[in-house]
């Protein structure tokens, strides 16, 4: 049955992306940036430890106006990007039967994952720098208010089989309802590539260790902006958000889980203010404009035919790029 859905080519999303992005992957950097502002909300406990039992924390200033020192739980860059790459690879693999990309051993250098997120050839030639930029995310509240030690059966649950002579070990988790305001920036991508990364962000729901039974996350898109540079780091974003929330609730900020819509509003206000102060023009999409963009991509992904049209374009973008490299 022919669908009556809007075609990918005529979709609202494609129109917006065409206005701001390149129509092919450039051979040398042009530094055309597209940034998604995401509020990552943990819905369950999560393991955000690099190794061992202690959560990853950094001592930083709480905000700009309120500058007392706090220890914040961090969400490392790798912990944000790795699960999203896995989402994308699985999606691609389901469509292409001959998936020659072996992430652990030899990366193919041709698939969307290699070409967008980057790869280094283990043998032979070729490498691609990642065109997805992010940095460490910081929780808004202090570590003390959001950590919980969970006793594990050490023999079952720790990799080395536990400490001999002791059946139990403790590992620190974050409690549910912890927010990480983050920005993921794409550099020199085409509209089809942008949609690929956006899909990975919006459909990845598990982060951190032991993610088969915890680490459930919802990524809420708060804003989207285009320009010739990056606007602010994740730490600065968290600090601005902290200032705004502190003005509303004062010292109580560390006592209870934050309200989702308050956090979202604080992120949106911060990005709006920062974009007005940037040294280059920025086109910011938020509120209704952002919603209409997201509705358009939702329609696209839910329509098999148009989803195929988008992926065919993605493939074409990469064929042209690889051809040009020769
Ligand atoms: Zn590959």
PDB file of C-alpha atoms and ligand atoms in Angstrom:
ATOM      1  CA  UNK A   1       0.000   0.000   0.000  1.00  0.00           C
ATOM      2  CA  UNK A   2       1.332   3.408  -0.959  1.00  0.00           C
ATOM      3  CA  UNK A   3       1.470   5.630   2.024  1.00  0.00           C
ATOM      4  CA  UNK A   4       0.250   9.180   2.047  1.00  0.00           C
ATOM      5  CA  UNK A   5       2.926  10.302   4.469  1.00  0.00           C
ATOM      6  CA  UNK A   6       5.098  13.261   3.687  1.00  0.00           C
ATOM      7  CA  UNK A   7       8.173  12.242   1.750  1.00  0.00           C
ATOM      8  CA  UNK A   8      11.595  12.474   3.385  1.00  0.00           C
ATOM      9  CA  UNK A   9      12.656  14.888   0.665  1.00  0.00           C
ATOM     10  CA  UNK A  10       9.758  17.248   1.380  1.00  0.00           C
ATOM     11  CA  UNK A  11       9.680  16.793   5.112  1.00  0.00           C
ATOM     12  CA  UNK A  12       9.939  19.654   7.558  1.00  0.00           C
ATOM     13  CA  UNK A  13      13.036  18.083   9.104  1.00  0.00           C
ATOM     14  CA  UNK A  14      14.838  17.776   5.799  1.00  0.00           C
ATOM     15  CA  UNK A  15      13.973  21.383   4.900  1.00  0.00           C
ATOM     16  CA  UNK A  16      15.407  22.693   8.147  1.00  0.00           C
ATOM     17  CA  UNK A  17      18.538  20.560   7.892  1.00  0.00           C
ATOM     18  CA  UNK A  18      19.093  21.568   4.253  1.00  0.00           C
ATOM     19  CA  UNK A  19      19.115  25.199   5.298  1.00  0.00           C
ATOM     20  CA  UNK A  20      21.893  24.732   7.804  1.00  0.00           C
ATOM     21  CA  UNK A  21      23.986  21.721   6.812  1.00  0.00           C
ATOM     22  CA  UNK A  22      26.248  20.679   3.950  1.00  0.00           C
ATOM     23  CA  UNK A  23      24.853  18.593   1.125  1.00  0.00           C
ATOM     24  CA  UNK A  24      27.917  16.391   1.052  1.00  0.00           C
ATOM     25  CA  UNK A  25      30.565  15.234   3.478  1.00  0.00           C
ATOM     26  CA  UNK A  26      33.499  17.627   2.939  1.00  0.00           C
ATOM     27  CA  UNK A  27      37.001  16.280   2.388  1.00  0.00           C
ATOM     28  CA  UNK A  28      38.514  18.916   4.631  1.00  0.00           C
ATOM     29  CA  UNK A  29      36.910  20.441   7.702  1.00  0.00           C
ATOM     30  CA  UNK A  30      34.467  23.294   7.239  1.00  0.00           C
ATOM     31  CA  UNK A  31      33.295  23.419  10.811  1.00  0.00           C
ATOM     32  CA  UNK A  32      29.590  23.644  10.243  1.00  0.00           C
ATOM     33  CA  UNK A  33      28.102  22.685  13.606  1.00  0.00           C
ATOM     34  CA  UNK A  34      24.733  21.247  14.591  1.00  0.00           C
ATOM     35  CA  UNK A  35      24.101  20.761  18.306  1.00  0.00           C
ATOM     36  CA  UNK A  36      21.422  18.794  20.091  1.00  0.00           C
ATOM     37  CA  UNK A  37      20.778  19.812  23.677  1.00  0.00           C
ATOM     38  CA  UNK A  38      19.684  16.747  25.602  1.00  0.00           C
ATOM     39  CA  UNK A  39      18.465  16.345  29.147  1.00  0.00           C
ATOM     40  CA  UNK A  40      19.446  12.814  30.106  1.00  0.00           C
ATOM     41  CA  UNK A  41      17.167  11.569  32.841  1.00  0.00           C
ATOM     42  CA  UNK A  42      18.007   8.349  34.685  1.00  0.00           C
ATOM     43  CA  UNK A  43      14.843   6.439  35.554  1.00  0.00           C
ATOM     44  CA  UNK A  44      16.485   3.699  37.570  1.00  0.00           C
ATOM     45  CA  UNK A  45      19.600   3.194  39.600  1.00  0.00           C
ATOM     46  CA  UNK A  46      22.707   3.112  37.462  1.00  0.00           C
ATOM     47  CA  UNK A  47      26.323   2.069  37.667  1.00  0.00           C
ATOM     48  CA  UNK A  48      28.537   4.945  36.603  1.00  0.00           C
ATOM     49  CA  UNK A  49      31.829   3.629  37.860  1.00  0.00           C
ATOM     50  CA  UNK A  50      34.889   3.317  35.647  1.00  0.00           C
ATOM     51  CA  UNK A  51      36.346   0.533  37.677  1.00  0.00           C
ATOM     52  CA  UNK A  52      35.847  -0.666  41.168  1.00  0.00           C
ATOM     53  CA  UNK A  53      33.058   0.270  43.450  1.00  0.00           C
ATOM     54  CA  UNK A  54      33.105   4.044  43.606  1.00  0.00           C
ATOM     55  CA  UNK A  55      31.094   6.365  41.388  1.00  0.00           C
ATOM     56  CA  UNK A  56      33.038   8.666  39.081  1.00  0.00           C
ATOM     57  CA  UNK A  57      32.986  12.106  40.679  1.00  0.00           C
ATOM     58  CA  UNK A  58      34.728  15.422  40.154  1.00  0.00           C
ATOM     59  CA  UNK A  59      34.992  18.294  42.562  1.00  0.00           C
ATOM     60  CA  UNK A  60      33.868  21.461  40.788  1.00  0.00           C
ATOM     61  CA  UNK A  61      32.147  24.781  41.532  1.00  0.00           C
ATOM     62  CA  UNK A  62      28.408  24.386  41.902  1.00  0.00           C
ATOM     63  CA  UNK A  63      27.551  27.333  39.666  1.00  0.00           C
ATOM     64  CA  UNK A  64      28.767  30.729  38.506  1.00  0.00           C
ATOM     65  CA  UNK A  65      26.774  32.849  40.952  1.00  0.00           C
ATOM     66  CA  UNK A  66      26.816  30.213  43.668  1.00  0.00           C
ATOM     67  CA  UNK A  67      30.320  28.942  43.643  1.00  0.00           C
ATOM     68  CA  UNK A  68      30.718  26.631  46.612  1.00  0.00           C
ATOM     69  CA  UNK A  69      32.650  23.458  45.854  1.00  0.00           C
ATOM     70  CA  UNK A  70      30.670  20.297  45.211  1.00  0.00           C
ATOM     71  CA  UNK A  71      31.458  16.760  44.183  1.00  0.00           C
ATOM     72  CA  UNK A  72      29.438  15.884  41.131  1.00  0.00           C
ATOM     73  CA  UNK A  73      28.800  12.491  39.601  1.00  0.00           C
ATOM     74  CA  UNK A  74      30.052  12.481  36.029  1.00  0.00           C
ATOM     75  CA  UNK A  75      28.805  10.725  32.936  1.00  0.00           C
ATOM     76  CA  UNK A  76      31.946  10.134  30.907  1.00  0.00           C
ATOM     77  CA  UNK A  77      31.933  10.899  27.214  1.00  0.00           C
ATOM     78  CA  UNK A  78      32.520   7.247  26.368  1.00  0.00           C
ATOM     79  CA  UNK A  79      29.561   6.183  28.504  1.00  0.00           C
ATOM     80  CA  UNK A  80      27.308   8.515  26.518  1.00  0.00           C
ATOM     81  CA  UNK A  81      28.534   7.686  23.034  1.00  0.00           C
ATOM     82  CA  UNK A  82      29.253   3.936  23.206  1.00  0.00           C
ATOM     83  CA  UNK A  83      25.635   2.803  23.795  1.00  0.00           C
ATOM     84  CA  UNK A  84      24.405   5.194  21.097  1.00  0.00           C
ATOM     85  CA  UNK A  85      26.896   3.782  18.603  1.00  0.00           C
ATOM     86  CA  UNK A  86      25.658   0.292  19.449  1.00  0.00           C
ATOM     87  CA  UNK A  87      22.077   1.388  18.741  1.00  0.00           C
ATOM     88  CA  UNK A  88      23.126   2.698  15.341  1.00  0.00           C
ATOM     89  CA  UNK A  89      25.156  -0.363  14.423  1.00  0.00           C
ATOM     90  CA  UNK A  90      22.294  -2.704  15.278  1.00  0.00           C
ATOM     91  CA  UNK A  91      19.901  -0.595  13.221  1.00  0.00           C
ATOM     92  CA  UNK A  92      22.269  -0.598  10.253  1.00  0.00           C
ATOM     93  CA  UNK A  93      23.009  -4.300  10.564  1.00  0.00           C
ATOM     94  CA  UNK A  94      19.302  -5.138  10.408  1.00  0.00           C
ATOM     95  CA  UNK A  95      19.139  -3.480   6.997  1.00  0.00           C
ATOM     96  CA  UNK A  96      22.451  -4.505   5.448  1.00  0.00           C
ATOM     97  CA  UNK A  97      23.111  -8.182   5.425  1.00  0.00           C
ATOM     98  CA  UNK A  98      26.792  -7.983   4.572  1.00  0.00           C
ATOM     99  CA  UNK A  99      27.950  -6.108   7.614  1.00  0.00           C
ATOM    100  CA  UNK A 100      31.706  -6.293   7.402  1.00  0.00           C
ATOM    101  CA  UNK A 101      32.323  -3.999  10.306  1.00  0.00           C
ATOM    102  CA  UNK A 102      33.886  -5.682  13.276  1.00  0.00           C
ATOM    103  CA  UNK A 103      33.930  -3.067  15.957  1.00  0.00           C
ATOM    104  CA  UNK A 104      36.156  -4.997  18.308  1.00  0.00           C
ATOM    105  CA  UNK A 105      38.746  -6.089  15.782  1.00  0.00           C
ATOM    106  CA  UNK A 106      38.677  -4.526  12.384  1.00  0.00           C
ATOM    107  CA  UNK A 107      36.461  -1.606  11.529  1.00  0.00           C
ATOM    108  CA  UNK A 108      35.305  -1.397   7.938  1.00  0.00           C
ATOM    109  CA  UNK A 109      35.753   2.329   7.341  1.00  0.00           C
ATOM    110  CA  UNK A 110      32.650   2.418   5.144  1.00  0.00           C
ATOM    111  CA  UNK A 111      29.580   2.134   7.317  1.00  0.00           C
ATOM    112  CA  UNK A 112      27.767   5.093   8.923  1.00  0.00           C
ATOM    113  CA  UNK A 113      29.213   4.197  12.311  1.00  0.00           C
ATOM    114  CA  UNK A 114      32.824   4.350  11.063  1.00  0.00           C
ATOM    115  CA  UNK A 115      32.312   7.442   8.940  1.00  0.00           C
ATOM    116  CA  UNK A 116      30.339   9.515  11.423  1.00  0.00           C
ATOM    117  CA  UNK A 117      31.671   8.447  14.822  1.00  0.00           C
ATOM    118  CA  UNK A 118      35.185   7.775  13.528  1.00  0.00           C
ATOM    119  CA  UNK A 119      37.532   4.856  13.351  1.00  0.00           C
ATOM    120  CA  UNK A 120      41.217   4.092  13.318  1.00  0.00           C
ATOM    121  CA  UNK A 121      42.355   1.363  10.991  1.00  0.00           C
ATOM    122  CA  UNK A 122      44.047  -1.465  12.787  1.00  0.00           C
ATOM    123  CA  UNK A 123      45.774  -2.555   9.616  1.00  0.00           C
ATOM    124  CA  UNK A 124      46.015  -1.028   6.187  1.00  0.00           C
ATOM    125  CA  UNK A 125      45.083   2.558   5.625  1.00  0.00           C
ATOM    126  CA  UNK A 126      42.462   5.021   6.569  1.00  0.00           C
ATOM    127  CA  UNK A 127      41.107   6.695   9.622  1.00  0.00           C
ATOM    128  CA  UNK A 128      38.270   9.051  10.225  1.00  0.00           C
ATOM    129  CA  UNK A 129      38.055  11.526  12.998  1.00  0.00           C
ATOM    130  CA  UNK A 130      34.808  11.477  14.902  1.00  0.00           C
ATOM    131  CA  UNK A 131      32.354  14.111  13.751  1.00  0.00           C
ATOM    132  CA  UNK A 132      30.331  13.693  16.945  1.00  0.00           C
ATOM    133  CA  UNK A 133      31.620  15.920  19.728  1.00  0.00           C
ATOM    134  CA  UNK A 134      30.665  15.767  23.333  1.00  0.00           C
ATOM    135  CA  UNK A 135      32.381  15.925  26.672  1.00  0.00           C
ATOM    136  CA  UNK A 136      31.819  14.667  30.158  1.00  0.00           C
ATOM    137  CA  UNK A 137      28.343  15.305  31.540  1.00  0.00           C
ATOM    138  CA  UNK A 138      27.864  16.521  35.114  1.00  0.00           C
ATOM    139  CA  UNK A 139      24.913  15.888  37.408  1.00  0.00           C
ATOM    140  CA  UNK A 140      23.260  19.025  38.769  1.00  0.00           C
ATOM    141  CA  UNK A 141      23.061  18.138  42.445  1.00  0.00           C
ATOM    142  CA  UNK A 142      25.919  17.019  44.633  1.00  0.00           C
ATOM    143  CA  UNK A 143      27.106  13.442  44.884  1.00  0.00           C
ATOM    144  CA  UNK A 144      26.011  13.057  48.506  1.00  0.00           C
ATOM    145  CA  UNK A 145      22.334  13.438  47.657  1.00  0.00           C
ATOM    146  CA  UNK A 146      22.234  10.965  44.811  1.00  0.00           C
ATOM    147  CA  UNK A 147      24.423   8.034  45.673  1.00  0.00           C
ATOM    148  CA  UNK A 148      23.391   4.767  47.183  1.00  0.00           C
ATOM    149  CA  UNK A 149      25.553   1.791  48.011  1.00  0.00           C
ATOM    150  CA  UNK A 150      24.011  -1.456  46.928  1.00  0.00           C
ATOM    151  CA  UNK A 151      25.270  -4.674  48.361  1.00  0.00           C
ATOM    152  CA  UNK A 152      25.981  -7.188  45.709  1.00  0.00           C
ATOM    153  CA  UNK A 153      26.499 -10.852  45.857  1.00  0.00           C
ATOM    154  CA  UNK A 154      30.173 -10.584  45.050  1.00  0.00           C
ATOM    155  CA  UNK A 155      30.549 -14.030  43.598  1.00  0.00           C
ATOM    156  CA  UNK A 156      27.840 -13.442  41.038  1.00  0.00           C
ATOM    157  CA  UNK A 157      28.215  -9.806  40.331  1.00  0.00           C
ATOM    158  CA  UNK A 158      31.773  -8.642  40.322  1.00  0.00           C
ATOM    159  CA  UNK A 159      33.896  -9.550  37.369  1.00  0.00           C
ATOM    160  CA  UNK A 160      36.779 -11.107  39.207  1.00  0.00           C
ATOM    161  CA  UNK A 161      34.475 -13.366  41.122  1.00  0.00           C
ATOM    162  CA  UNK A 162      34.533 -11.293  44.258  1.00  0.00           C
ATOM    163  CA  UNK A 163      36.922 -10.933  47.076  1.00  0.00           C
ATOM    164  CA  UNK A 164      37.768 -14.328  48.391  1.00  0.00           C
ATOM    165  CA  UNK A 165      36.412 -14.993  51.801  1.00  0.00           C
ATOM    166  CA  UNK A 166      33.655 -12.453  51.459  1.00  0.00           C
ATOM    167  CA  UNK A 167      30.386 -13.179  49.794  1.00  0.00           C
ATOM    168  CA  UNK A 168      29.266  -9.581  49.540  1.00  0.00           C
ATOM    169  CA  UNK A 169      30.631  -6.371  48.164  1.00  0.00           C
ATOM    170  CA  UNK A 170      29.199  -2.913  47.959  1.00  0.00           C
ATOM    171  CA  UNK A 171      29.034  -0.841  44.866  1.00  0.00           C
ATOM    172  CA  UNK A 172      27.888   2.730  44.547  1.00  0.00           C
ATOM    173  CA  UNK A 173      24.950   3.505  42.312  1.00  0.00           C
ATOM    174  CA  UNK A 174      23.186   6.705  41.435  1.00  0.00           C
ATOM    175  CA  UNK A 175      19.602   6.903  42.589  1.00  0.00           C
ATOM    176  CA  UNK A 176      16.759   7.314  40.068  1.00  0.00           C
ATOM    177  CA  UNK A 177      15.765  10.763  38.792  1.00  0.00           C
ATOM    178  CA  UNK A 178      19.214  12.165  38.266  1.00  0.00           C
ATOM    179  CA  UNK A 179      19.634  14.614  35.395  1.00  0.00           C
ATOM    180  CA  UNK A 180      22.646  15.209  33.168  1.00  0.00           C
ATOM    181  CA  UNK A 181      22.284  18.245  30.890  1.00  0.00           C
ATOM    182  CA  UNK A 182      24.415  17.548  27.814  1.00  0.00           C
ATOM    183  CA  UNK A 183      25.083  18.847  24.331  1.00  0.00           C
ATOM    184  CA  UNK A 184      26.022  16.563  21.452  1.00  0.00           C
ATOM    185  CA  UNK A 185      27.528  18.443  18.539  1.00  0.00           C
ATOM    186  CA  UNK A 186      27.837  17.151  15.000  1.00  0.00           C
ATOM    187  CA  UNK A 187      30.449  18.660  12.727  1.00  0.00           C
ATOM    188  CA  UNK A 188      30.241  18.828   8.930  1.00  0.00           C
ATOM    189  CA  UNK A 189      27.443  16.295   8.654  1.00  0.00           C
ATOM    190  CA  UNK A 190      24.799  15.971   5.948  1.00  0.00           C
ATOM    191  CA  UNK A 191      21.052  16.005   6.743  1.00  0.00           C
ATOM    192  CA  UNK A 192      20.888  12.201   6.436  1.00  0.00           C
ATOM    193  CA  UNK A 193      23.856  11.795   8.794  1.00  0.00           C
ATOM    194  CA  UNK A 194      22.283  14.148  11.304  1.00  0.00           C
ATOM    195  CA  UNK A 195      19.125  12.031  11.329  1.00  0.00           C
ATOM    196  CA  UNK A 196      21.231   8.887  11.909  1.00  0.00           C
ATOM    197  CA  UNK A 197      22.862  10.329  15.038  1.00  0.00           C
ATOM    198  CA  UNK A 198      19.615  11.845  16.276  1.00  0.00           C
ATOM    199  CA  UNK A 199      17.912   8.484  15.982  1.00  0.00           C
ATOM    200  CA  UNK A 200      20.686   6.896  18.038  1.00  0.00           C
ATOM    201  CA  UNK A 201      20.266   9.511  20.752  1.00  0.00           C
ATOM    202  CA  UNK A 202      16.488   9.299  20.915  1.00  0.00           C
ATOM    203  CA  UNK A 203      16.214   5.527  20.821  1.00  0.00           C
ATOM    204  CA  UNK A 204      19.010   4.586  23.220  1.00  0.00           C
ATOM    205  CA  UNK A 205      17.523   3.838  26.619  1.00  0.00           C
ATOM    206  CA  UNK A 206      20.288   2.092  28.568  1.00  0.00           C
ATOM    207  CA  UNK A 207      23.523   3.584  29.838  1.00  0.00           C
ATOM    208  CA  UNK A 208      26.204   2.576  32.320  1.00  0.00           C
ATOM    209  CA  UNK A 209      27.238  -0.810  33.655  1.00  0.00           C
ATOM    210  CA  UNK A 210      24.939  -3.816  34.117  1.00  0.00           C
ATOM    211  CA  UNK A 211      22.557  -2.161  31.713  1.00  0.00           C
ATOM    212  CA  UNK A 212      20.463  -5.263  31.172  1.00  0.00           C
ATOM    213  CA  UNK A 213      18.825  -4.594  34.511  1.00  0.00           C
ATOM    214  CA  UNK A 214      19.386  -0.944  35.310  1.00  0.00           C
ATOM    215  CA  UNK A 215      20.697   2.293  33.848  1.00  0.00           C
ATOM    216  CA  UNK A 216      17.377   3.100  32.221  1.00  0.00           C
ATOM    217  CA  UNK A 217      17.538   6.555  30.680  1.00  0.00           C
ATOM    218  CA  UNK A 218      15.233   8.871  28.806  1.00  0.00           C
ATOM    219  CA  UNK A 219      16.912  11.435  26.583  1.00  0.00           C
ATOM    220  CA  UNK A 220      14.712  14.525  26.374  1.00  0.00           C
ATOM    221  CA  UNK A 221      15.585  16.865  23.502  1.00  0.00           C
ATOM    222  CA  UNK A 222      15.434  20.437  24.796  1.00  0.00           C
ATOM    223  CA  UNK A 223      16.867  22.493  21.942  1.00  0.00           C
ATOM    224  CA  UNK A 224      18.622  22.250  18.614  1.00  0.00           C
ATOM    225  CA  UNK A 225      20.954  24.887  17.244  1.00  0.00           C
ATOM    226  CA  UNK A 226      23.143  25.546  14.248  1.00  0.00           C
ATOM    227  CA  UNK A 227      26.183  27.785  13.916  1.00  0.00           C
ATOM    228  CA  UNK A 228      29.879  27.934  13.167  1.00  0.00           C
ATOM    229  CA  UNK A 229      31.036  26.875  16.592  1.00  0.00           C
ATOM    230  CA  UNK A 230      30.236  25.296  19.915  1.00  0.00           C
ATOM    231  CA  UNK A 231      28.320  27.243  22.503  1.00  0.00           C
ATOM    232  CA  UNK A 232      29.298  25.907  25.914  1.00  0.00           C
ATOM    233  CA  UNK A 233      30.663  22.849  27.658  1.00  0.00           C
ATOM    234  CA  UNK A 234      28.497  20.388  29.551  1.00  0.00           C
ATOM    235  CA  UNK A 235      30.050  21.556  32.817  1.00  0.00           C
ATOM    236  CA  UNK A 236      29.191  25.195  32.111  1.00  0.00           C
ATOM    237  CA  UNK A 237      25.667  24.166  31.110  1.00  0.00           C
ATOM    238  CA  UNK A 238      25.205  22.294  34.401  1.00  0.00           C
ATOM    239  CA  UNK A 239      26.590  25.259  36.374  1.00  0.00           C
ATOM    240  CA  UNK A 240      24.216  27.718  34.708  1.00  0.00           C
ATOM    241  CA  UNK A 241      21.313  25.338  35.309  1.00  0.00           C
ATOM    242  CA  UNK A 242      22.342  25.030  38.945  1.00  0.00           C
ATOM    243  CA  UNK A 243      22.317  28.826  39.358  1.00  0.00           C
ATOM    244  CA  UNK A 244      18.808  29.070  37.932  1.00  0.00           C
ATOM    245  CA  UNK A 245      17.431  26.262  40.073  1.00  0.00           C
ATOM    246  CA  UNK A 246      19.189  27.534  43.180  1.00  0.00           C
ATOM    247  CA  UNK A 247      17.451  30.865  42.739  1.00  0.00           C
ATOM    248  CA  UNK A 248      14.121  29.016  42.866  1.00  0.00           C
ATOM    249  CA  UNK A 249      14.647  26.591  45.728  1.00  0.00           C
ATOM    250  CA  UNK A 250      17.802  27.665  47.577  1.00  0.00           C
ATOM    251  CA  UNK A 251      19.627  25.128  49.722  1.00  0.00           C
ATOM    252  CA  UNK A 252      16.826  22.604  49.228  1.00  0.00           C
ATOM    253  CA  UNK A 253      18.317  21.886  45.847  1.00  0.00           C
ATOM    254  CA  UNK A 254      20.376  19.057  47.339  1.00  0.00           C
ATOM    255  CA  UNK A 255      17.610  17.501  49.395  1.00  0.00           C
ATOM    256  CA  UNK A 256      15.124  16.113  46.898  1.00  0.00           C
ATOM    257  CA  UNK A 257      15.098  14.908  43.312  1.00  0.00           C
ATOM    258  CA  UNK A 258      14.622  17.834  40.947  1.00  0.00           C
ATOM    259  CA  UNK A 259      11.469  18.509  39.011  1.00  0.00           C
ATOM    260  CA  UNK A 260      11.846  17.508  35.368  1.00  0.00           C
ATOM    261  CA  UNK A 261      10.108  20.532  33.882  1.00  0.00           C
ATOM    262  CA  UNK A 262      12.084  22.940  36.073  1.00  0.00           C
ATOM    263  CA  UNK A 263      15.325  21.388  34.873  1.00  0.00           C
ATOM    264  CA  UNK A 264      14.171  21.488  31.284  1.00  0.00           C
ATOM    265  CA  UNK A 265      13.209  25.132  31.539  1.00  0.00           C
ATOM    266  CA  UNK A 266      16.523  26.021  33.162  1.00  0.00           C
ATOM    267  CA  UNK A 267      18.402  24.288  30.336  1.00  0.00           C
ATOM    268  CA  UNK A 268      16.312  26.059  27.693  1.00  0.00           C
ATOM    269  CA  UNK A 269      16.802  29.462  29.316  1.00  0.00           C
ATOM    270  CA  UNK A 270      20.536  28.895  29.614  1.00  0.00           C
ATOM    271  CA  UNK A 271      20.914  27.944  25.965  1.00  0.00           C
ATOM    272  CA  UNK A 272      18.795  30.921  24.864  1.00  0.00           C
ATOM    273  CA  UNK A 273      20.864  33.347  26.916  1.00  0.00           C
ATOM    274  CA  UNK A 274      24.166  31.839  25.795  1.00  0.00           C
ATOM    275  CA  UNK A 275      23.164  31.858  22.145  1.00  0.00           C
ATOM    276  CA  UNK A 276      22.435  35.580  22.399  1.00  0.00           C
ATOM    277  CA  UNK A 277      25.925  36.165  23.763  1.00  0.00           C
ATOM    278  CA  UNK A 278      27.830  34.019  21.261  1.00  0.00           C
ATOM    279  CA  UNK A 279      30.486  35.517  18.980  1.00  0.00           C
ATOM    280  CA  UNK A 280      28.835  34.049  15.887  1.00  0.00           C
ATOM    281  CA  UNK A 281      25.255  33.833  14.657  1.00  0.00           C
ATOM    282  CA  UNK A 282      23.215  30.945  15.985  1.00  0.00           C
ATOM    283  CA  UNK A 283      19.894  29.642  14.759  1.00  0.00           C
ATOM    284  CA  UNK A 284      18.142  28.160  17.742  1.00  0.00           C
ATOM    285  CA  UNK A 285      15.132  25.822  17.560  1.00  0.00           C
ATOM    286  CA  UNK A 286      13.197  25.332  20.796  1.00  0.00           C
ATOM    287  CA  UNK A 287       9.617  25.091  21.992  1.00  0.00           C
ATOM    288  CA  UNK A 288       7.093  24.724  19.183  1.00  0.00           C
ATOM    289  CA  UNK A 289       9.677  24.947  16.414  1.00  0.00           C
ATOM    290  CA  UNK A 290      11.627  22.099  17.959  1.00  0.00           C
ATOM    291  CA  UNK A 291       8.456  20.068  18.471  1.00  0.00           C
ATOM    292  CA  UNK A 292       7.475  20.424  14.847  1.00  0.00           C
ATOM    293  CA  UNK A 293      10.968  19.306  13.796  1.00  0.00           C
ATOM    294  CA  UNK A 294      10.695  16.270  16.085  1.00  0.00           C
ATOM    295  CA  UNK A 295       7.208  15.424  14.827  1.00  0.00           C
ATOM    296  CA  UNK A 296       8.617  15.383  11.342  1.00  0.00           C
ATOM    297  CA  UNK A 297      11.447  12.964  12.222  1.00  0.00           C
ATOM    298  CA  UNK A 298       9.035  10.780  14.190  1.00  0.00           C
ATOM    299  CA  UNK A 299       6.804  10.478  11.120  1.00  0.00           C
ATOM    300  CA  UNK A 300       9.842   9.635   9.038  1.00  0.00           C
ATOM    301  CA  UNK A 301      11.054   6.818  11.290  1.00  0.00           C
ATOM    302  CA  UNK A 302       7.589   5.355  11.597  1.00  0.00           C
ATOM    303  CA  UNK A 303       7.116   5.149   7.856  1.00  0.00           C
ATOM    304  CA  UNK A 304       8.972   2.255   6.305  1.00  0.00           C
ATOM    305  CA  UNK A 305       9.159   3.699   2.813  1.00  0.00           C
ATOM    306  CA  UNK A 306      10.424   7.098   3.883  1.00  0.00           C
ATOM    307  CA  UNK A 307      12.808   5.570   6.372  1.00  0.00           C
ATOM    308  CA  UNK A 308      14.246   3.638   3.459  1.00  0.00           C
ATOM    309  CA  UNK A 309      14.495   6.833   1.378  1.00  0.00           C
ATOM    310  CA  UNK A 310      16.454   8.501   4.164  1.00  0.00           C
ATOM    311  CA  UNK A 311      18.826   5.547   4.549  1.00  0.00           C
ATOM    312  CA  UNK A 312      19.374   5.369   0.814  1.00  0.00           C
ATOM    313  CA  UNK A 313      20.404   9.010   0.904  1.00  0.00           C
ATOM    314  CA  UNK A 314      22.758   8.291   3.788  1.00  0.00           C
ATOM    315  CA  UNK A 315      24.340   5.499   1.793  1.00  0.00           C
ATOM    316  CA  UNK A 316      24.692   7.754  -1.214  1.00  0.00           C
ATOM    317  CA  UNK A 317      26.357  10.482   0.866  1.00  0.00           C
ATOM    318  CA  UNK A 318      28.939   7.959   1.984  1.00  0.00           C
ATOM    319  CA  UNK A 319      29.524   6.456  -1.429  1.00  0.00           C
ATOM    320  CA  UNK A 320      30.206   9.906  -2.848  1.00  0.00           C
ATOM    321  CA  UNK A 321      32.536  10.734   0.025  1.00  0.00           C
ATOM    322  CA  UNK A 322      34.507   7.512  -0.290  1.00  0.00           C
ATOM    323  CA  UNK A 323      34.705   7.987  -4.053  1.00  0.00           C
ATOM    324  CA  UNK A 324      36.062  11.526  -3.597  1.00  0.00           C
ATOM    325  CA  UNK A 325      38.755  10.292  -1.241  1.00  0.00           C
ATOM    326  CA  UNK A 326      40.321   8.113  -3.898  1.00  0.00           C
TER     327      UNK A 326
HETATM  328 ZN1  LIG B   1      32.300   0.242   9.870  1.00  0.00          ZN
END
